[in-house]
Amino acid sequence: MSVTTLSYWRRGRSQPERAASLRAVHLLEELLGLRRTALTALLGPPRPRGRWVTPTTHDALRVEQVWPGEDEIAELFVELDAPPTGELERLSIHDSYFVDARRRGHLLRMRQVIRATVGGVARCVVVHKADDGAVGCPEITSVRHARLGRIRRRPESGLLVAELLLDRPLALGDSTVLEYEVTVPDTGPTTDYGRFFAVPVREYVLQVHFDPVAVPAHCERFDRDPGAEVDRKREQLWIGASASAHVLAPDQAPGQVGIRWEWE
């Protein structure tokens, strides 16, 4: 039994349910000099598996909490039988968003370092939504360390929900890296970019890169609680000589964080 597994049991991130795991708990009772049911009696009922609506960590949010009012997203998660959001621990997420000389956001480069909190994780589902007024959907390209599975598009609302199939199934505690790019449909001048978080993330970095001929007059960070439409926090950001601004969010909680800017 690995130290990682024991740590997850201790913190309640997962619990022993399989026959081999329960035998290990009985062995722990013997090693600690406890009566045979001293530890197993503390276990709750087995947790439901196989549906995205049942997070595997206490801090994970359901899809309707992350995107309130977005019924299409919830429907597509059901259609794809999306795995629980808590099956993967996000150790690091790095978003690089690019704004061109015409002030339009046109490209997102995303890199995630993830680790399995259960065994047998072979896929994940990602969501990308264009700004209001977009014609068409965002499109995922240049996928590395995974491949595209099933894709569902809703052009009328600029919504893309896609399945990423990992290079290999992950055992409990295994990690991998996901990288891909997203081309963004034209909606005219862009004024913000933000990411929604259904689960905690150890480290989130967002960089917005502006074309040197189109640098905003003002730039700020914003944070929102899950499902909120009002900012919980705002912080002015400096746009450096590289014509970029960034946000570092260690131990990012579920909710939303992003950067918005104002043109002259």
Tab-separated table of C-alpha atoms in Angstrom:
chain	number	residue	atom	x	y	z
A	1	MET	CA	0.000	0.000	0.000
A	2	SER	CA	1.608	3.290	-1.127
A	3	VAL	CA	2.195	6.270	1.118
A	4	THR	CA	0.107	8.350	-1.310
A	5	THR	CA	-2.901	6.061	-0.892
A	6	LEU	CA	-2.621	6.170	2.899
A	7	SER	CA	-2.389	9.965	2.752
A	8	TYR	CA	-5.535	10.179	0.602
A	9	TRP	CA	-7.410	7.939	3.046
A	10	ARG	CA	-6.289	10.034	5.998
A	11	ARG	CA	-7.402	13.294	4.362
A	12	GLY	CA	-10.681	11.890	3.046
A	13	ARG	CA	-9.735	12.429	-0.595
A	14	SER	CA	-10.600	8.785	-1.264
A	15	GLN	CA	-11.574	5.820	0.851
A	16	PRO	CA	-10.814	2.074	0.774
A	17	GLU	CA	-13.637	0.229	-0.989
A	18	ARG	CA	-12.168	-2.604	-3.051
A	19	ALA	CA	-11.599	-5.992	-1.421
A	20	ALA	CA	-7.806	-5.625	-1.491
A	21	SER	CA	-8.044	-2.169	0.125
A	22	LEU	CA	-10.332	-3.428	2.887
A	23	ARG	CA	-7.917	-6.286	3.599
A	24	ALA	CA	-5.172	-3.663	3.962
A	25	VAL	CA	-7.291	-1.771	6.504
A	26	HIS	CA	-7.765	-4.946	8.553
A	27	LEU	CA	-4.003	-5.433	8.455
A	28	LEU	CA	-3.521	-1.879	9.712
A	29	GLU	CA	-5.848	-2.656	12.611
A	30	GLU	CA	-3.647	-5.621	13.506
A	31	LEU	CA	-0.410	-3.642	13.181
A	32	LEU	CA	-1.778	-0.839	15.368
A	33	GLY	CA	-3.119	-3.239	17.980
A	34	LEU	CA	-6.741	-2.203	17.419
A	35	ARG	CA	-9.838	-4.368	17.487
A	36	ARG	CA	-10.704	-5.782	14.077
A	37	THR	CA	-13.474	-3.293	13.186
A	38	ALA	CA	-11.952	-0.195	14.786
A	39	LEU	CA	-11.055	1.395	11.424
A	40	THR	CA	-13.480	-0.258	9.006
A	41	ALA	CA	-16.431	0.853	11.159
A	42	LEU	CA	-15.479	4.454	10.401
A	43	LEU	CA	-15.950	4.001	6.650
A	44	GLY	CA	-19.062	5.390	5.021
A	45	PRO	CA	-20.994	3.712	2.191
A	46	PRO	CA	-19.177	3.227	-1.136
A	47	ARG	CA	-19.108	6.363	-3.212
A	48	PRO	CA	-21.033	6.337	-6.526
A	49	ARG	CA	-18.778	6.016	-9.541
A	50	GLY	CA	-18.867	6.668	-13.265
A	51	ARG	CA	-20.872	9.905	-13.429
A	52	TRP	CA	-19.586	13.475	-13.577
A	53	VAL	CA	-22.284	14.665	-11.139
A	54	THR	CA	-20.546	12.960	-8.206
A	55	PRO	CA	-17.183	14.639	-7.469
A	56	THR	CA	-14.547	12.403	-5.898
A	57	THR	CA	-13.127	15.176	-3.738
A	58	HIS	CA	-14.947	17.268	-1.177
A	59	ASP	CA	-13.815	20.502	-2.851
A	60	ALA	CA	-14.983	19.627	-6.381
A	61	LEU	CA	-18.004	21.441	-7.820
A	62	ARG	CA	-20.827	20.097	-9.928
A	63	VAL	CA	-21.099	21.427	-13.462
A	64	GLU	CA	-24.174	23.533	-12.651
A	65	GLN	CA	-22.203	25.231	-9.871
A	66	VAL	CA	-19.345	26.108	-12.201
A	67	TRP	CA	-21.533	27.349	-15.066
A	68	PRO	CA	-24.912	28.292	-13.566
A	69	GLY	CA	-27.645	28.633	-16.159
A	70	GLU	CA	-25.589	26.869	-18.851
A	71	ASP	CA	-27.918	23.915	-19.312
A	72	GLU	CA	-26.250	22.948	-22.599
A	73	ILE	CA	-22.984	22.200	-20.822
A	74	ALA	CA	-24.692	19.949	-18.301
A	75	GLU	CA	-26.545	18.129	-21.092
A	76	LEU	CA	-23.334	17.547	-23.059
A	77	PHE	CA	-21.555	16.242	-19.973
A	78	VAL	CA	-24.323	13.700	-19.586
A	79	GLU	CA	-24.186	12.820	-23.288
A	80	LEU	CA	-20.428	12.182	-23.081
A	81	ASP	CA	-20.760	10.415	-19.712
A	82	ALA	CA	-18.038	12.745	-18.446
A	83	PRO	CA	-15.958	11.306	-15.575
A	84	PRO	CA	-16.119	12.963	-12.137
A	85	THR	CA	-14.134	16.185	-12.024
A	86	GLY	CA	-12.311	15.036	-8.899
A	87	GLU	CA	-10.675	12.033	-10.586
A	88	LEU	CA	-7.812	14.289	-11.667
A	89	GLU	CA	-5.884	16.589	-9.366
A	90	ARG	CA	-4.691	19.722	-11.180
A	91	LEU	CA	-1.153	20.385	-9.975
A	92	SER	CA	-0.507	23.194	-12.440
A	93	ILE	CA	-2.381	25.036	-15.198
A	94	HIS	CA	-0.713	27.571	-17.477
A	95	ASP	CA	-2.852	29.547	-19.947
A	96	SER	CA	-1.297	31.815	-22.580
A	97	TYR	CA	-3.888	33.972	-24.359
A	98	PHE	CA	-2.899	35.970	-27.454
A	99	VAL	CA	-4.518	39.208	-28.674
A	100	ASP	CA	-3.659	40.386	-32.185
A	101	ALA	CA	-3.066	43.822	-33.700
A	102	ARG	CA	-6.803	44.207	-34.346
A	103	ARG	CA	-7.459	43.770	-30.614
A	104	ARG	CA	-9.023	40.328	-31.113
A	105	GLY	CA	-8.280	37.320	-28.952
A	106	HIS	CA	-7.418	34.614	-31.447
A	107	LEU	CA	-5.362	31.875	-29.737
A	108	LEU	CA	-5.107	30.096	-26.385
A	109	ARG	CA	-2.226	27.802	-25.481
A	110	MET	CA	-2.928	25.584	-22.489
A	111	ARG	CA	-0.638	23.345	-20.438
A	112	GLN	CA	-1.805	21.243	-17.463
A	113	VAL	CA	0.075	18.949	-15.104
A	114	ILE	CA	-2.451	16.504	-13.671
A	115	ARG	CA	-2.388	13.538	-11.278
A	116	ALA	CA	-4.907	10.741	-10.861
A	117	THR	CA	-6.735	10.513	-7.513
A	118	VAL	CA	-8.207	7.114	-8.445
A	119	GLY	CA	-6.981	4.256	-10.598
A	120	GLY	CA	-7.833	3.734	-14.263
A	121	VAL	CA	-8.253	7.355	-15.368
A	122	ALA	CA	-8.042	7.393	-19.160
A	123	ARG	CA	-9.818	10.572	-20.250
A	124	CYS	CA	-11.089	13.979	-19.250
A	125	VAL	CA	-13.617	16.439	-20.654
A	126	VAL	CA	-12.837	20.106	-21.347
A	127	VAL	CA	-15.094	23.073	-22.036
A	128	HIS	CA	-14.385	26.171	-24.126
A	129	LYS	CA	-16.912	28.889	-24.836
A	130	ALA	CA	-16.560	31.846	-27.180
A	131	ASP	CA	-17.586	35.373	-26.250
A	132	ASP	CA	-21.132	36.454	-26.946
A	133	GLY	CA	-21.688	37.307	-30.593
A	134	ALA	CA	-19.187	34.774	-31.927
A	135	VAL	CA	-19.843	33.018	-35.203
A	136	GLY	CA	-18.890	29.391	-34.669
A	137	CYS	CA	-17.106	27.600	-31.841
A	138	PRO	CA	-13.575	27.500	-30.477
A	139	GLU	CA	-11.579	24.635	-31.979
A	140	ILE	CA	-8.915	22.525	-30.263
A	141	THR	CA	-5.715	21.927	-32.242
A	142	SER	CA	-2.136	20.752	-31.667
A	143	VAL	CA	-2.965	18.284	-28.884
A	144	ARG	CA	0.065	16.765	-27.162
A	145	HIS	CA	0.267	13.827	-24.726
A	146	ALA	CA	-3.370	12.996	-25.509
A	147	ARG	CA	-5.702	12.851	-28.504
A	148	LEU	CA	-9.117	14.217	-29.242
A	149	GLY	CA	-12.023	11.888	-28.633
A	150	ARG	CA	-15.664	12.828	-29.077
A	151	ILE	CA	-16.476	16.482	-29.717
A	152	ARG	CA	-19.780	18.289	-29.260
A	153	ARG	CA	-20.322	21.743	-30.758
A	154	ARG	CA	-23.136	24.237	-30.271
A	155	PRO	CA	-22.332	27.002	-32.826
A	156	GLU	CA	-25.372	29.074	-31.900
A	157	SER	CA	-23.939	29.615	-28.402
A	158	GLY	CA	-20.219	29.319	-29.251
A	159	LEU	CA	-19.824	26.225	-27.070
A	160	LEU	CA	-17.335	23.380	-27.474
A	161	VAL	CA	-17.195	20.350	-25.164
A	162	ALA	CA	-14.481	17.843	-26.038
A	163	GLU	CA	-13.131	14.576	-24.719
A	164	LEU	CA	-9.355	14.175	-24.363
A	165	LEU	CA	-8.052	10.610	-24.352
A	166	LEU	CA	-4.823	10.331	-22.389
A	167	ASP	CA	-1.746	8.639	-23.826
A	168	ARG	CA	-2.168	5.874	-21.248
A	169	PRO	CA	-4.527	5.046	-18.369
A	170	LEU	CA	-3.306	6.532	-15.105
A	171	ALA	CA	-3.014	4.479	-11.933
A	172	LEU	CA	-3.645	6.111	-8.567
A	173	GLY	CA	-0.956	8.769	-8.052
A	174	ASP	CA	0.277	8.732	-11.678
A	175	SER	CA	0.794	12.095	-13.346
A	176	THR	CA	0.886	13.352	-16.911
A	177	VAL	CA	1.047	16.582	-18.903
A	178	LEU	CA	-1.683	17.848	-21.246
A	179	GLU	CA	-1.012	20.489	-23.871
A	180	TYR	CA	-3.187	21.878	-26.629
A	181	GLU	CA	-4.115	25.037	-28.476
A	182	VAL	CA	-7.527	26.593	-29.014
A	183	THR	CA	-8.325	28.848	-31.956
A	184	VAL	CA	-10.875	31.462	-30.950
A	185	PRO	CA	-13.649	32.670	-33.313
A	186	ASP	CA	-13.755	36.371	-34.149
A	187	THR	CA	-16.034	38.469	-31.929
A	188	GLY	CA	-14.424	41.827	-32.542
A	189	PRO	CA	-12.247	43.579	-29.960
A	190	THR	CA	-11.683	41.372	-26.897
A	191	THR	CA	-11.712	42.811	-23.397
A	192	ASP	CA	-11.140	39.850	-21.060
A	193	TYR	CA	-10.146	36.231	-20.576
A	194	GLY	CA	-10.982	34.065	-17.566
A	195	ARG	CA	-10.966	30.428	-16.506
A	196	PHE	CA	-13.556	28.599	-14.405
A	197	PHE	CA	-12.307	26.088	-11.832
A	198	ALA	CA	-14.407	23.134	-10.682
A	199	VAL	CA	-11.627	21.767	-8.445
A	200	PRO	CA	-8.723	23.352	-6.546
A	201	VAL	CA	-5.477	23.886	-8.464
A	202	ARG	CA	-2.063	23.944	-6.826
A	203	GLU	CA	-0.824	26.686	-9.175
A	204	TYR	CA	-2.531	28.666	-11.920
A	205	VAL	CA	-0.662	31.040	-14.221
A	206	LEU	CA	-2.430	33.202	-16.803
A	207	GLN	CA	-0.490	35.283	-19.308
A	208	VAL	CA	-2.183	37.598	-21.790
A	209	HIS	CA	0.055	38.610	-24.686
A	210	PHE	CA	-0.872	41.734	-26.657
A	211	ASP	CA	0.449	42.716	-30.056
A	212	PRO	CA	2.945	45.572	-29.528
A	213	VAL	CA	0.894	47.841	-31.818
A	214	ALA	CA	-2.272	47.322	-29.738
A	215	VAL	CA	-1.537	47.633	-26.016
A	216	PRO	CA	-4.473	48.370	-23.664
A	217	ALA	CA	-4.661	51.525	-21.580
A	218	HIS	CA	-5.590	49.633	-18.408
A	219	CYS	CA	-5.395	46.021	-17.233
A	220	GLU	CA	-6.617	44.294	-14.060
A	221	ARG	CA	-7.045	40.891	-12.459
A	222	PHE	CA	-10.450	39.741	-11.276
A	223	ASP	CA	-11.533	36.882	-9.008
A	224	ARG	CA	-15.065	35.529	-8.541
A	225	ASP	CA	-16.641	32.967	-6.259
A	226	PRO	CA	-18.312	29.926	-7.890
A	227	GLY	CA	-21.391	30.992	-9.859
A	228	ALA	CA	-20.999	34.678	-8.932
A	229	GLU	CA	-21.485	37.502	-11.433
A	230	VAL	CA	-19.772	40.112	-9.260
A	231	ASP	CA	-16.033	40.322	-8.660
A	232	ARG	CA	-14.792	39.298	-5.234
A	233	LYS	CA	-11.383	40.846	-5.847
A	234	ARG	CA	-9.741	43.211	-8.308
A	235	GLU	CA	-6.089	44.096	-8.680
A	236	GLN	CA	-4.414	46.425	-11.167
A	237	LEU	CA	-1.810	44.743	-13.373
A	238	TRP	CA	1.289	46.139	-14.997
A	239	ILE	CA	1.740	45.662	-18.743
A	240	GLY	CA	5.466	45.277	-19.234
A	241	ALA	CA	7.822	46.019	-22.107
A	242	SER	CA	6.944	42.602	-23.537
A	243	ALA	CA	3.352	43.855	-24.019
A	244	SER	CA	2.014	41.186	-21.670
A	245	ALA	CA	0.410	40.881	-18.252
A	246	HIS	CA	0.167	37.871	-15.994
A	247	VAL	CA	-1.594	36.466	-12.940
A	248	LEU	CA	-0.140	33.934	-10.505
A	249	ALA	CA	-2.712	32.139	-8.347
A	250	PRO	CA	-1.174	29.586	-5.956
A	251	ASP	CA	-3.670	27.243	-4.305
A	252	GLN	CA	-6.483	28.470	-6.547
A	253	ALA	CA	-9.886	27.548	-5.084
A	254	PRO	CA	-12.974	26.649	-7.165
A	255	GLY	CA	-14.407	29.728	-8.846
A	256	GLN	CA	-13.106	32.023	-11.582
A	257	VAL	CA	-9.986	34.101	-12.114
A	258	GLY	CA	-9.038	36.152	-15.130
A	259	ILE	CA	-7.699	39.342	-16.653
A	260	ARG	CA	-9.707	42.160	-18.192
A	261	TRP	CA	-8.479	45.271	-19.962
A	262	GLU	CA	-9.674	48.564	-21.452
A	263	TRP	CA	-8.663	49.963	-24.808
A	264	GLU	CA	-7.956	53.652	-25.319
